[in-house]
mmCIF file with all atom_site columns, C-alpha atoms in Angstrom:
data_model
loop_
_atom_site.group_PDB
_atom_site.id
_atom_site.type_symbol
_atom_site.label_atom_id
_atom_site.label_alt_id
_atom_site.label_comp_id
_atom_site.label_asym_id
_atom_site.label_entity_id
_atom_site.label_seq_id
_atom_site.pdbx_PDB_ins_code
_atom_site.Cartn_x
_atom_site.Cartn_y
_atom_site.Cartn_z
_atom_site.occupancy
_atom_site.B_iso_or_equiv
_atom_site.pdbx_formal_charge
_atom_site.auth_seq_id
_atom_site.auth_comp_id
_atom_site.auth_asym_id
_atom_site.auth_atom_id
_atom_site.pdbx_PDB_model_num
ATOM 1   C CA . MET A 1 1   ? 88.387  -63.457 -111.639 1.00 0.00 ? 671 MET A CA 1
ATOM 2   C CA . SER A 1 2   ? 89.764  -62.862 -115.010 1.00 0.00 ? 672 SER A CA 1
ATOM 3   C CA . HIS A 1 3   ? 90.814  -64.935 -118.017 1.00 0.00 ? 673 HIS A CA 1
ATOM 4   C CA . ILE A 1 4   ? 92.244  -65.034 -121.584 1.00 0.00 ? 674 ILE A CA 1
ATOM 5   C CA . SER A 1 5   ? 90.207  -66.844 -124.001 1.00 0.00 ? 675 SER A CA 1
ATOM 6   C CA . SER A 1 6   ? 91.695  -68.358 -127.765 1.00 0.00 ? 676 SER A CA 1
ATOM 7   C CA . TYR A 1 7   ? 89.046  -68.066 -130.427 1.00 0.00 ? 677 TYR A CA 1
ATOM 8   C CA . HIS A 1 8   ? 89.101  -68.967 -134.204 1.00 0.00 ? 678 HIS A CA 1
ATOM 9   C CA . ALA A 1 9   ? 87.230  -66.851 -135.839 1.00 0.00 ? 679 ALA A CA 1
ATOM 10  C CA . ASP A 1 10  ? 84.662  -67.883 -139.040 1.00 0.00 ? 680 ASP A CA 1
ATOM 11  C CA . ILE A 1 11  ? 82.315  -64.982 -140.729 1.00 0.00 ? 681 ILE A CA 1
ATOM 12  C CA . ARG A 1 12  ? 78.582  -65.690 -141.611 1.00 0.00 ? 682 ARG A CA 1
ATOM 13  C CA . LEU A 1 13  ? 76.226  -63.059 -142.617 1.00 0.00 ? 683 LEU A CA 1
ATOM 14  C CA . GLN A 1 14  ? 73.036  -64.627 -140.999 1.00 0.00 ? 684 GLN A CA 1
ATOM 15  C CA . THR A 1 15  ? 71.284  -61.772 -139.111 1.00 0.00 ? 685 THR A CA 1
ATOM 16  C CA . ALA A 1 16  ? 69.474  -60.178 -141.709 1.00 0.00 ? 686 ALA A CA 1
ATOM 17  C CA . LEU A 1 17  ? 68.618  -63.451 -143.313 1.00 0.00 ? 687 LEU A CA 1
ATOM 18  C CA . GLU A 1 18  ? 67.120  -64.719 -140.039 1.00 0.00 ? 688 GLU A CA 1
ATOM 19  C CA . GLN A 1 19  ? 64.857  -61.674 -139.878 1.00 0.00 ? 689 GLN A CA 1
ATOM 20  C CA . GLY A 1 20  ? 64.022  -61.961 -143.125 1.00 0.00 ? 690 GLY A CA 1
ATOM 21  C CA . LYS A 1 21  ? 66.032  -59.278 -144.955 1.00 0.00 ? 691 LYS A CA 1
ATOM 22  C CA . SER A 1 22  ? 68.203  -59.775 -147.849 1.00 0.00 ? 692 SER A CA 1
ATOM 23  C CA . VAL A 1 23  ? 71.894  -60.700 -146.920 1.00 0.00 ? 693 VAL A CA 1
ATOM 24  C CA . GLU A 1 24  ? 73.024  -57.174 -148.058 1.00 0.00 ? 694 GLU A CA 1
ATOM 25  C CA . GLN A 1 25  ? 71.268  -55.174 -145.108 1.00 0.00 ? 695 GLN A CA 1
ATOM 26  C CA . ASP A 1 26  ? 73.126  -57.137 -142.827 1.00 0.00 ? 696 ASP A CA 1
ATOM 27  C CA . PRO A 1 27  ? 74.929  -55.529 -140.877 1.00 0.00 ? 697 PRO A CA 1
ATOM 28  C CA . GLY A 1 28  ? 78.227  -57.448 -141.579 1.00 0.00 ? 698 GLY A CA 1
ATOM 29  C CA . TRP A 1 29  ? 77.644  -56.357 -145.115 1.00 0.00 ? 699 TRP A CA 1
ATOM 30  C CA . GLU A 1 30  ? 79.026  -52.975 -144.095 1.00 0.00 ? 700 GLU A CA 1
ATOM 31  C CA . ILE A 1 31  ? 81.849  -54.254 -142.263 1.00 0.00 ? 701 ILE A CA 1
ATOM 32  C CA . LEU A 1 32  ? 82.916  -56.668 -145.220 1.00 0.00 ? 702 LEU A CA 1
ATOM 33  C CA . ASN A 1 33  ? 82.605  -53.472 -147.207 1.00 0.00 ? 703 ASN A CA 1
ATOM 34  C CA . GLY A 1 34  ? 84.904  -51.729 -145.273 1.00 0.00 ? 704 GLY A CA 1
ATOM 35  C CA . ALA A 1 35  ? 87.702  -54.624 -144.766 1.00 0.00 ? 705 ALA A CA 1
ATOM 36  C CA . VAL A 1 36  ? 88.119  -55.082 -148.497 1.00 0.00 ? 706 VAL A CA 1
ATOM 37  C CA . TRP A 1 37  ? 88.733  -51.209 -149.134 1.00 0.00 ? 707 TRP A CA 1
ATOM 38  C CA . ALA A 1 38  ? 90.769  -51.049 -145.630 1.00 0.00 ? 708 ALA A CA 1
ATOM 39  C CA . CYS A 1 39  ? 92.806  -54.449 -147.790 1.00 0.00 ? 709 CYS A CA 1
ATOM 40  C CA . ALA A 1 40  ? 92.974  -52.387 -150.763 1.00 0.00 ? 710 ALA A CA 1
ATOM 41  C CA . GLU A 1 41  ? 94.895  -49.716 -149.361 1.00 0.00 ? 711 GLU A CA 1
ATOM 42  C CA . GLU A 1 42  ? 96.933  -51.395 -147.230 1.00 0.00 ? 712 GLU A CA 1
ATOM 43  C CA . MET A 1 43  ? 98.519  -53.770 -150.253 1.00 0.00 ? 713 MET A CA 1
ATOM 44  C CA . ASN A 1 44  ? 97.736  -51.183 -152.983 1.00 0.00 ? 714 ASN A CA 1
ATOM 45  C CA . LEU A 1 45  ? 94.562  -53.263 -154.744 1.00 0.00 ? 715 LEU A CA 1
ATOM 46  C CA . ASP A 1 46  ? 91.775  -52.016 -156.726 1.00 0.00 ? 716 ASP A CA 1
ATOM 47  C CA . VAL A 1 47  ? 88.379  -52.965 -155.472 1.00 0.00 ? 717 VAL A CA 1
ATOM 48  C CA . GLY A 1 48  ? 85.701  -54.010 -158.707 1.00 0.00 ? 718 GLY A CA 1
ATOM 49  C CA . HIS A 1 49  ? 83.388  -56.356 -158.742 1.00 0.00 ? 719 HIS A CA 1
ATOM 50  C CA . SER A 1 50  ? 84.363  -58.922 -161.231 1.00 0.00 ? 720 SER A CA 1
ATOM 51  C CA . ILE A 1 51  ? 87.724  -61.537 -161.671 1.00 0.00 ? 721 ILE A CA 1
ATOM 52  C CA . ARG A 1 52  ? 89.052  -62.978 -164.826 1.00 0.00 ? 722 ARG A CA 1
ATOM 53  C CA . ASP A 1 53  ? 90.178  -66.659 -164.919 1.00 0.00 ? 723 ASP A CA 1
ATOM 54  C CA . TYR A 1 54  ? 93.225  -68.681 -166.631 1.00 0.00 ? 724 TYR A CA 1
ATOM 55  C CA . TYR A 1 55  ? 91.437  -67.526 -170.010 1.00 0.00 ? 725 TYR A CA 1
ATOM 56  C CA . GLY A 1 56  ? 90.893  -64.234 -169.296 1.00 0.00 ? 726 GLY A CA 1
ATOM 57  C CA . ARG A 1 57  ? 86.928  -65.038 -169.213 1.00 0.00 ? 727 ARG A CA 1
ATOM 58  C CA . LEU A 1 58  ? 85.340  -62.890 -166.295 1.00 0.00 ? 728 LEU A CA 1
ATOM 59  C CA . VAL A 1 59  ? 83.717  -63.939 -163.283 1.00 0.00 ? 729 VAL A CA 1
ATOM 60  C CA . TYR A 1 60  ? 81.301  -61.459 -161.474 1.00 0.00 ? 730 TYR A CA 1
ATOM 61  C CA . CYS A 1 61  ? 81.415  -61.096 -157.762 1.00 0.00 ? 731 CYS A CA 1
ATOM 62  C CA . ASP A 1 62  ? 80.322  -59.041 -154.726 1.00 0.00 ? 732 ASP A CA 1
ATOM 63  C CA . TRP A 1 63  ? 83.789  -57.341 -154.536 1.00 0.00 ? 733 TRP A CA 1
ATOM 64  C CA . SER A 1 64  ? 87.415  -58.218 -156.281 1.00 0.00 ? 734 SER A CA 1
ATOM 65  C CA . LEU A 1 65  ? 90.889  -56.663 -155.333 1.00 0.00 ? 735 LEU A CA 1
ATOM 66  C CA . SER A 1 66  ? 93.531  -56.775 -157.878 1.00 0.00 ? 736 SER A CA 1
ATOM 67  C CA . GLY A 1 67  ? 96.351  -54.970 -158.992 1.00 0.00 ? 737 GLY A CA 1
ATOM 68  C CA . PRO A 1 68  ? 99.306  -55.096 -161.299 1.00 0.00 ? 738 PRO A CA 1
ATOM 69  C CA . ALA A 1 69  ? 101.031 -58.163 -159.751 1.00 0.00 ? 739 ALA A CA 1
ATOM 70  C CA . PHE A 1 70  ? 97.512  -59.861 -159.716 1.00 0.00 ? 740 PHE A CA 1
ATOM 71  C CA . ASP A 1 71  ? 95.289  -58.699 -162.282 1.00 0.00 ? 741 ASP A CA 1
ATOM 72  C CA . ARG A 1 72  ? 93.276  -61.764 -162.482 1.00 0.00 ? 742 ARG A CA 1
ATOM 73  C CA . GLY A 1 73  ? 92.111  -60.704 -158.884 1.00 0.00 ? 743 GLY A CA 1
ATOM 74  C CA . ILE A 1 74  ? 90.630  -62.372 -156.294 1.00 0.00 ? 744 ILE A CA 1
ATOM 75  C CA . GLY A 1 75  ? 86.939  -62.211 -155.791 1.00 0.00 ? 745 GLY A CA 1
ATOM 76  C CA . ILE A 1 76  ? 84.371  -61.867 -152.699 1.00 0.00 ? 746 ILE A CA 1
ATOM 77  C CA . ASN A 1 77  ? 80.643  -63.531 -152.518 1.00 0.00 ? 747 ASN A CA 1
ATOM 78  C CA . VAL A 1 78  ? 78.004  -64.055 -150.271 1.00 0.00 ? 748 VAL A CA 1
ATOM 79  C CA . ASP A 1 79  ? 75.588  -66.386 -150.332 1.00 0.00 ? 749 ASP A CA 1
ATOM 80  C CA . ARG A 1 80  ? 72.014  -64.872 -150.502 1.00 0.00 ? 750 ARG A CA 1
ATOM 81  C CA . GLU A 1 81  ? 70.801  -68.115 -148.831 1.00 0.00 ? 751 GLU A CA 1
ATOM 82  C CA . THR A 1 82  ? 72.974  -68.772 -146.152 1.00 0.00 ? 752 THR A CA 1
ATOM 83  C CA . GLY A 1 83  ? 75.311  -65.399 -145.631 1.00 0.00 ? 753 GLY A CA 1
ATOM 84  C CA . ASP A 1 84  ? 78.379  -67.858 -146.189 1.00 0.00 ? 754 ASP A CA 1
ATOM 85  C CA . VAL A 1 85  ? 81.284  -65.520 -147.505 1.00 0.00 ? 755 VAL A CA 1
ATOM 86  C CA . VAL A 1 86  ? 83.401  -67.332 -150.192 1.00 0.00 ? 756 VAL A CA 1
ATOM 87  C CA . PHE A 1 87  ? 86.461  -65.980 -151.800 1.00 0.00 ? 757 PHE A CA 1
ATOM 88  C CA . ILE A 1 88  ? 87.155  -67.548 -155.415 1.00 0.00 ? 758 ILE A CA 1
ATOM 89  C CA . CYS A 1 89  ? 89.769  -66.736 -157.445 1.00 0.00 ? 759 CYS A CA 1
ATOM 90  C CA . ASP A 1 90  ? 91.899  -69.230 -160.168 1.00 0.00 ? 760 ASP A CA 1
ATOM 91  C CA . SER A 1 91  ? 95.257  -69.485 -158.717 1.00 0.00 ? 761 SER A CA 1
ATOM 92  C CA . TYR A 1 92  ? 96.439  -71.647 -161.031 1.00 0.00 ? 762 TYR A CA 1
ATOM 93  C CA . GLY A 1 93  ? 100.237 -70.772 -162.295 1.00 0.00 ? 763 GLY A CA 1
ATOM 94  C CA . GLY A 1 94  ? 101.575 -69.597 -158.885 1.00 0.00 ? 764 GLY A CA 1
ATOM 95  C CA . TYR A 1 95  ? 98.819  -67.118 -157.999 1.00 0.00 ? 765 TYR A CA 1
ATOM 96  C CA . GLU A 1 96  ? 98.277  -69.291 -154.803 1.00 0.00 ? 766 GLU A CA 1
ATOM 97  C CA . ARG A 1 97  ? 100.482 -67.141 -152.195 1.00 0.00 ? 767 ARG A CA 1
ATOM 98  C CA . ILE A 1 98  ? 98.936  -63.438 -153.262 1.00 0.00 ? 768 ILE A CA 1
ATOM 99  C CA . ALA A 1 99  ? 95.377  -64.677 -153.200 1.00 0.00 ? 769 ALA A CA 1
ATOM 100 C CA . GLY A 1 100 ? 95.845  -66.412 -149.800 1.00 0.00 ? 770 GLY A CA 1
ATOM 101 C CA . GLU A 1 101 ? 97.436  -63.600 -148.365 1.00 0.00 ? 771 GLU A CA 1
ATOM 102 C CA . ILE A 1 102 ? 94.438  -61.307 -149.660 1.00 0.00 ? 772 ILE A CA 1
ATOM 103 C CA . LYS A 1 103 ? 91.956  -63.332 -148.441 1.00 0.00 ? 773 LYS A CA 1
ATOM 104 C CA . GLU A 1 104 ? 93.532  -63.625 -144.488 1.00 0.00 ? 774 GLU A CA 1
ATOM 105 C CA . ARG A 1 105 ? 93.681  -59.915 -144.889 1.00 0.00 ? 775 ARG A CA 1
ATOM 106 C CA . VAL A 1 106 ? 90.610  -58.816 -145.624 1.00 0.00 ? 776 VAL A CA 1
ATOM 107 C CA . ILE A 1 107 ? 89.194  -61.616 -142.636 1.00 0.00 ? 777 ILE A CA 1
ATOM 108 C CA . GLN A 1 108 ? 91.389  -60.284 -140.345 1.00 0.00 ? 778 GLN A CA 1
ATOM 109 C CA . ASN A 1 109 ? 90.247  -56.444 -141.573 1.00 0.00 ? 779 ASN A CA 1
ATOM 110 C CA . TYR A 1 110 ? 87.025  -57.963 -141.063 1.00 0.00 ? 780 TYR A CA 1
ATOM 111 C CA . ILE A 1 111 ? 87.029  -59.328 -137.687 1.00 0.00 ? 781 ILE A CA 1
ATOM 112 C CA . ALA A 1 112 ? 89.826  -56.075 -136.224 1.00 0.00 ? 782 ALA A CA 1
ATOM 113 C CA . LEU A 1 113 ? 86.413  -53.859 -137.273 1.00 0.00 ? 783 LEU A CA 1
ATOM 114 C CA . CYS A 1 114 ? 84.118  -56.236 -135.757 1.00 0.00 ? 784 CYS A CA 1
ATOM 115 C CA . VAL A 1 115 ? 85.812  -56.598 -132.370 1.00 0.00 ? 785 VAL A CA 1
ATOM 116 C CA . THR A 1 116 ? 85.403  -52.611 -132.301 1.00 0.00 ? 786 THR A CA 1
ATOM 117 C CA . ARG A 1 117 ? 82.264  -52.340 -133.185 1.00 0.00 ? 787 ARG A CA 1
ATOM 118 C CA . ALA A 1 118 ? 81.071  -54.788 -130.188 1.00 0.00 ? 788 ALA A CA 1
ATOM 119 C CA . LEU A 1 119 ? 83.253  -53.551 -127.671 1.00 0.00 ? 789 LEU A CA 1
ATOM 120 C CA . SER A 1 120 ? 81.820  -49.828 -128.313 1.00 0.00 ? 790 SER A CA 1
ATOM 121 C CA . ALA A 1 121 ? 77.646  -51.273 -128.533 1.00 0.00 ? 791 ALA A CA 1
ATOM 122 C CA . LEU A 1 122 ? 79.044  -52.771 -125.237 1.00 0.00 ? 792 LEU A CA 1
ATOM 123 C CA . ASN A 1 123 ? 79.756  -48.846 -124.097 1.00 0.00 ? 793 ASN A CA 1
ATOM 124 C CA . TYR A 1 124 ? 83.640  -49.447 -123.769 1.00 0.00 ? 794 TYR A CA 1
ATOM 125 C CA . ASP A 1 125 ? 86.215  -47.195 -124.747 1.00 0.00 ? 795 ASP A CA 1
ATOM 126 C CA . VAL A 1 126 ? 87.716  -48.408 -127.656 1.00 0.00 ? 796 VAL A CA 1
ATOM 127 C CA . GLU A 1 127 ? 91.668  -48.214 -128.732 1.00 0.00 ? 797 GLU A CA 1
ATOM 128 C CA . VAL A 1 128 ? 92.794  -49.420 -131.852 1.00 0.00 ? 798 VAL A CA 1
ATOM 129 C CA . GLN A 1 129 ? 96.977  -50.539 -132.525 1.00 0.00 ? 799 GLN A CA 1
ATOM 130 C CA . GLU A 1 130 ? 98.465  -52.287 -135.569 1.00 0.00 ? 800 GLU A CA 1
ATOM 131 C CA . VAL A 1 131 ? 101.946 -54.155 -134.910 1.00 0.00 ? 801 VAL A CA 1
ATOM 132 C CA . LYS A 1 132 ? 103.853 -55.530 -137.668 1.00 0.00 ? 802 LYS A CA 1
ATOM 133 C CA . HIS A 1 133 ? 105.998 -58.355 -137.516 1.00 0.00 ? 803 HIS A CA 1
ATOM 134 C CA . PRO A 1 134 ? 108.453 -59.333 -139.707 1.00 0.00 ? 804 PRO A CA 1
ATOM 135 C CA . VAL A 1 135 ? 107.330 -62.973 -139.188 1.00 0.00 ? 805 VAL A CA 1
ATOM 136 C CA . ASP A 1 136 ? 104.308 -63.371 -137.709 1.00 0.00 ? 806 ASP A CA 1
ATOM 137 C CA . GLY A 1 137 ? 102.873 -60.689 -140.370 1.00 0.00 ? 807 GLY A CA 1
ATOM 138 C CA . LYS A 1 138 ? 100.111 -57.983 -139.541 1.00 0.00 ? 808 LYS A CA 1
ATOM 139 C CA . LYS A 1 139 ? 98.906  -58.359 -135.788 1.00 0.00 ? 809 LYS A CA 1
ATOM 140 C CA . VAL A 1 140 ? 96.081  -55.721 -134.842 1.00 0.00 ? 810 VAL A CA 1
ATOM 141 C CA . LEU A 1 141 ? 95.122  -54.950 -130.711 1.00 0.00 ? 811 LEU A CA 1
ATOM 142 C CA . VAL A 1 142 ? 92.070  -54.132 -129.999 1.00 0.00 ? 812 VAL A CA 1
ATOM 143 C CA . LYS A 1 143 ? 91.615  -52.586 -126.540 1.00 0.00 ? 813 LYS A CA 1
ATOM 144 C CA . GLY A 1 144 ? 88.130  -51.569 -124.487 1.00 0.00 ? 814 GLY A CA 1
ATOM 145 C CA . VAL A 1 145 ? 88.221  -50.280 -120.866 1.00 0.00 ? 815 VAL A CA 1
ATOM 146 C CA . LEU A 1 146 ? 85.000  -49.974 -119.349 1.00 0.00 ? 816 LEU A CA 1
ATOM 147 C CA . MET B 2 1   ? 90.111  -50.706 -110.908 1.00 0.00 ? 874 MET B CA 1
ATOM 148 C CA . ALA B 2 2   ? 88.558  -50.634 -114.606 1.00 0.00 ? 875 ALA B CA 1
ATOM 149 C CA . ARG B 2 3   ? 87.153  -53.228 -116.579 1.00 0.00 ? 876 ARG B CA 1
ATOM 150 C CA . THR B 2 4   ? 89.541  -54.366 -119.627 1.00 0.00 ? 877 THR B CA 1
ATOM 151 C CA . ILE B 2 5   ? 89.476  -56.449 -122.605 1.00 0.00 ? 878 ILE B CA 1
ATOM 152 C CA . LYS B 2 6   ? 92.263  -56.535 -124.984 1.00 0.00 ? 879 LYS B CA 1
ATOM 153 C CA . ALA B 2 7   ? 91.809  -58.343 -128.241 1.00 0.00 ? 880 ALA B CA 1
ATOM 154 C CA . GLU B 2 8   ? 94.897  -59.853 -130.546 1.00 0.00 ? 881 GLU B CA 1
ATOM 155 C CA . ILE B 2 9   ? 94.018  -60.636 -134.282 1.00 0.00 ? 882 ILE B CA 1
ATOM 156 C CA . GLY B 2 10  ? 96.251  -62.779 -135.657 1.00 0.00 ? 883 GLY B CA 1
ATOM 157 C CA . PRO B 2 11  ? 96.827  -63.031 -139.351 1.00 0.00 ? 884 PRO B CA 1
ATOM 158 C CA . LYS B 2 12  ? 95.213  -67.200 -139.173 1.00 0.00 ? 885 LYS B CA 1
ATOM 159 C CA . ARG B 2 13  ? 91.951  -66.177 -137.648 1.00 0.00 ? 886 ARG B CA 1
ATOM 160 C CA . GLN B 2 14  ? 93.004  -66.300 -134.455 1.00 0.00 ? 887 GLN B CA 1
ATOM 161 C CA . VAL B 2 15  ? 91.560  -64.206 -131.740 1.00 0.00 ? 888 VAL B CA 1
ATOM 162 C CA . ASN B 2 16  ? 93.367  -63.989 -128.049 1.00 0.00 ? 889 ASN B CA 1
ATOM 163 C CA . ILE B 2 17  ? 90.956  -62.225 -125.641 1.00 0.00 ? 890 ILE B CA 1
ATOM 164 C CA . GLU B 2 18  ? 92.002  -61.503 -122.391 1.00 0.00 ? 891 GLU B CA 1
ATOM 165 C CA . PHE B 2 19  ? 89.717  -59.889 -119.804 1.00 0.00 ? 892 PHE B CA 1
ATOM 166 C CA . SER B 2 20  ? 90.884  -58.051 -116.716 1.00 0.00 ? 893 SER B CA 1
ATOM 167 C CA . GLY B 2 21  ? 89.370  -56.068 -113.573 1.00 0.00 ? 894 GLY B CA 1
ATOM 168 C CA . PHE B 2 22  ? 85.992  -58.391 -113.491 1.00 0.00 ? 895 PHE B CA 1
ATOM 169 C CA . PRO B 2 23  ? 85.121  -59.156 -109.916 1.00 0.00 ? 896 PRO B CA 1
ATOM 170 C CA . GLY B 2 24  ? 83.908  -63.233 -109.770 1.00 0.00 ? 897 GLY B CA 1
ATOM 171 C CA . GLU B 2 25  ? 82.986  -65.320 -112.411 1.00 0.00 ? 898 GLU B CA 1
ATOM 172 C CA . SER B 2 26  ? 81.637  -61.922 -114.276 1.00 0.00 ? 899 SER B CA 1
ATOM 173 C CA . CYS B 2 27  ? 84.391  -62.119 -116.913 1.00 0.00 ? 900 CYS B CA 1
ATOM 174 C CA . PHE B 2 28  ? 83.036  -65.326 -118.366 1.00 0.00 ? 901 PHE B CA 1
ATOM 175 C CA . ASP B 2 29  ? 79.414  -63.781 -118.826 1.00 0.00 ? 902 ASP B CA 1
ATOM 176 C CA . GLU B 2 30  ? 80.782  -60.668 -120.386 1.00 0.00 ? 903 GLU B CA 1
ATOM 177 C CA . ALA B 2 31  ? 82.706  -63.026 -122.622 1.00 0.00 ? 904 ALA B CA 1
ATOM 178 C CA . GLU B 2 32  ? 79.511  -64.544 -123.580 1.00 0.00 ? 905 GLU B CA 1
ATOM 179 C CA . ARG B 2 33  ? 77.920  -60.386 -123.876 1.00 0.00 ? 906 ARG B CA 1
ATOM 180 C CA . LEU B 2 34  ? 80.881  -60.072 -126.305 1.00 0.00 ? 907 LEU B CA 1
ATOM 181 C CA . ARG B 2 35  ? 80.481  -63.446 -128.358 1.00 0.00 ? 908 ARG B CA 1
ATOM 182 C CA . SER B 2 36  ? 76.682  -62.625 -129.219 1.00 0.00 ? 909 SER B CA 1
ATOM 183 C CA . VAL B 2 37  ? 77.880  -58.976 -130.282 1.00 0.00 ? 910 VAL B CA 1
ATOM 184 C CA . LEU B 2 38  ? 79.927  -60.366 -132.711 1.00 0.00 ? 911 LEU B CA 1
ATOM 185 C CA . LYS B 2 39  ? 77.674  -63.214 -133.877 1.00 0.00 ? 912 LYS B CA 1
ATOM 186 C CA . GLY B 2 40  ? 75.556  -60.735 -134.935 1.00 0.00 ? 913 GLY B CA 1
ATOM 187 C CA . LEU B 2 41  ? 78.028  -58.568 -136.895 1.00 0.00 ? 914 LEU B CA 1
ATOM 188 C CA . GLY B 2 42  ? 78.287  -61.969 -138.966 1.00 0.00 ? 915 GLY B CA 1
ATOM 189 C CA . LEU B 2 43  ? 81.740  -62.864 -136.693 1.00 0.00 ? 916 LEU B CA 1
ATOM 190 C CA . TRP B 2 44  ? 81.696  -66.363 -135.239 1.00 0.00 ? 917 TRP B CA 1
ATOM 191 C CA . ALA B 2 45  ? 84.136  -66.504 -132.559 1.00 0.00 ? 918 ALA B CA 1
ATOM 192 C CA . ILE B 2 46  ? 84.825  -70.546 -131.593 1.00 0.00 ? 919 ILE B CA 1
ATOM 193 C CA . PRO B 2 47  ? 86.126  -70.681 -128.449 1.00 0.00 ? 920 PRO B CA 1
ATOM 194 C CA . VAL B 2 48  ? 89.593  -72.560 -128.481 1.00 0.00 ? 921 VAL B CA 1
ATOM 195 C CA . THR B 2 49  ? 91.268  -72.127 -125.108 1.00 0.00 ? 922 THR B CA 1
ATOM 196 C CA . VAL B 2 50  ? 89.605  -70.291 -122.400 1.00 0.00 ? 923 VAL B CA 1
ATOM 197 C CA . THR B 2 51  ? 92.474  -70.066 -119.810 1.00 0.00 ? 924 THR B CA 1
ATOM 198 C CA . PRO B 2 52  ? 91.883  -68.179 -116.012 1.00 0.00 ? 925 PRO B CA 1
ATOM 199 C CA . LYS B 2 53  ? 94.933  -65.867 -115.197 1.00 0.00 ? 926 LYS B CA 1
ATOM 200 C CA . SER B 2 54  ? 96.541  -67.440 -112.435 1.00 0.00 ? 927 SER B CA 1
ATOM 201 C CA . SER B 2 55  ? 97.162  -65.586 -108.991 1.00 0.00 ? 928 SER B CA 1
ATOM 202 C CA . SER B 2 56  ? 100.520 -64.082 -109.656 1.00 0.00 ? 929 SER B CA 1
ATOM 203 C CA . GLN B 2 57  ? 98.832  -62.531 -113.161 1.00 0.00 ? 930 GLN B CA 1
ATOM 204 C CA . LEU B 2 58  ? 95.975  -61.753 -110.478 1.00 0.00 ? 931 LEU B CA 1
ATOM 205 C CA . SER B 2 59  ? 97.855  -59.913 -108.240 1.00 0.00 ? 932 SER B CA 1
ATOM 206 C CA . ARG B 2 60  ? 100.436 -58.384 -111.423 1.00 0.00 ? 933 ARG B CA 1
ATOM 207 C CA . GLU B 2 61  ? 96.673  -56.497 -112.483 1.00 0.00 ? 934 GLU B CA 1
ATOM 208 C CA . LEU B 2 62  ? 96.361  -55.245 -109.209 1.00 0.00 ? 935 LEU B CA 1
ATOM 209 C CA . GLY B 2 63  ? 99.998  -53.587 -108.831 1.00 0.00 ? 936 GLY B CA 1
ATOM 210 C CA . GLU B 2 64  ? 100.276 -55.843 -105.888 1.00 0.00 ? 937 GLU B CA 1
ATOM 211 C CA . ASP B 2 65  ? 104.144 -57.984 -105.753 1.00 0.00 ? 938 ASP B CA 1
ATOM 212 C CA . VAL B 2 66  ? 103.926 -61.239 -105.327 1.00 0.00 ? 939 VAL B CA 1
ATOM 213 C CA . ALA B 2 67  ? 105.767 -62.457 -102.251 1.00 0.00 ? 940 ALA B CA 1
ATOM 214 C CA . GLU B 2 68  ? 107.487 -65.791 -102.515 1.00 0.00 ? 941 GLU B CA 1
ATOM 215 C CA . LYS B 2 69  ? 107.002 -67.948 -99.703  1.00 0.00 ? 942 LYS B CA 1
ATOM 216 C CA . LYS B 2 70  ? 110.725 -69.745 -98.819  1.00 0.00 ? 943 LYS B CA 1
ATOM 217 C CA . LYS B 2 71  ? 110.341 -73.305 -97.026  1.00 0.00 ? 944 LYS B CA 1
ATOM 218 C CA . VAL B 2 72  ? 111.526 -73.931 -93.653  1.00 0.00 ? 945 VAL B CA 1
ATOM 219 C CA . LEU B 2 73  ? 113.403 -76.447 -92.828  1.00 0.00 ? 946 LEU B CA 1
ATOM 220 C CA . HIS B 2 74  ? 112.455 -77.854 -89.364  1.00 0.00 ? 947 HIS B CA 1
ATOM 221 C CA . SER B 2 75  ? 115.341 -80.033 -87.979  1.00 0.00 ? 948 SER B CA 1
#
């Protein structure tokens, strides 16, 4: 028998925490770093470690993504106790859409990197393909053959 | 037949995964193995729907044509 499953994906970096290690040692930390840099390349953004709020005050974070059209930036923090991944942004003044797009792109890249790695770990030969759709946006297709 | 897993990752955290070529119920075991590896990498895949493939989908996978049955009226 074969089947088709549909999942909702959530990011929580808990593997290292459960082993008594720091969250920076979690395998997901490196994957998240890769997802952030991939997003920066795709959307022509800069990666840093701080964002600014409406008043121009600096807020430090684990990663930040900003660009000429979005100089305040969006920040990504990983909770050191729970491993929860939190996106922070002062979107007041019309930045909700761009902040939302960046957030969803980082998450999509994270999922694609995880699925690729997981299939490789299960000894599948993996191919990755990106499909851009004018309405649905970007889709990533990952195929593993055993 | 090769065992194949195809994942389609959309922009709204939705992931559709198609399992093909697995004998018996082993595709469900493989789905659990995959979920477990993903969880170790920090990705929690929460199942929304699980749909077994229809006989016609399975036949297409095997490269077989589905012969449509005609109804015959007996008088």
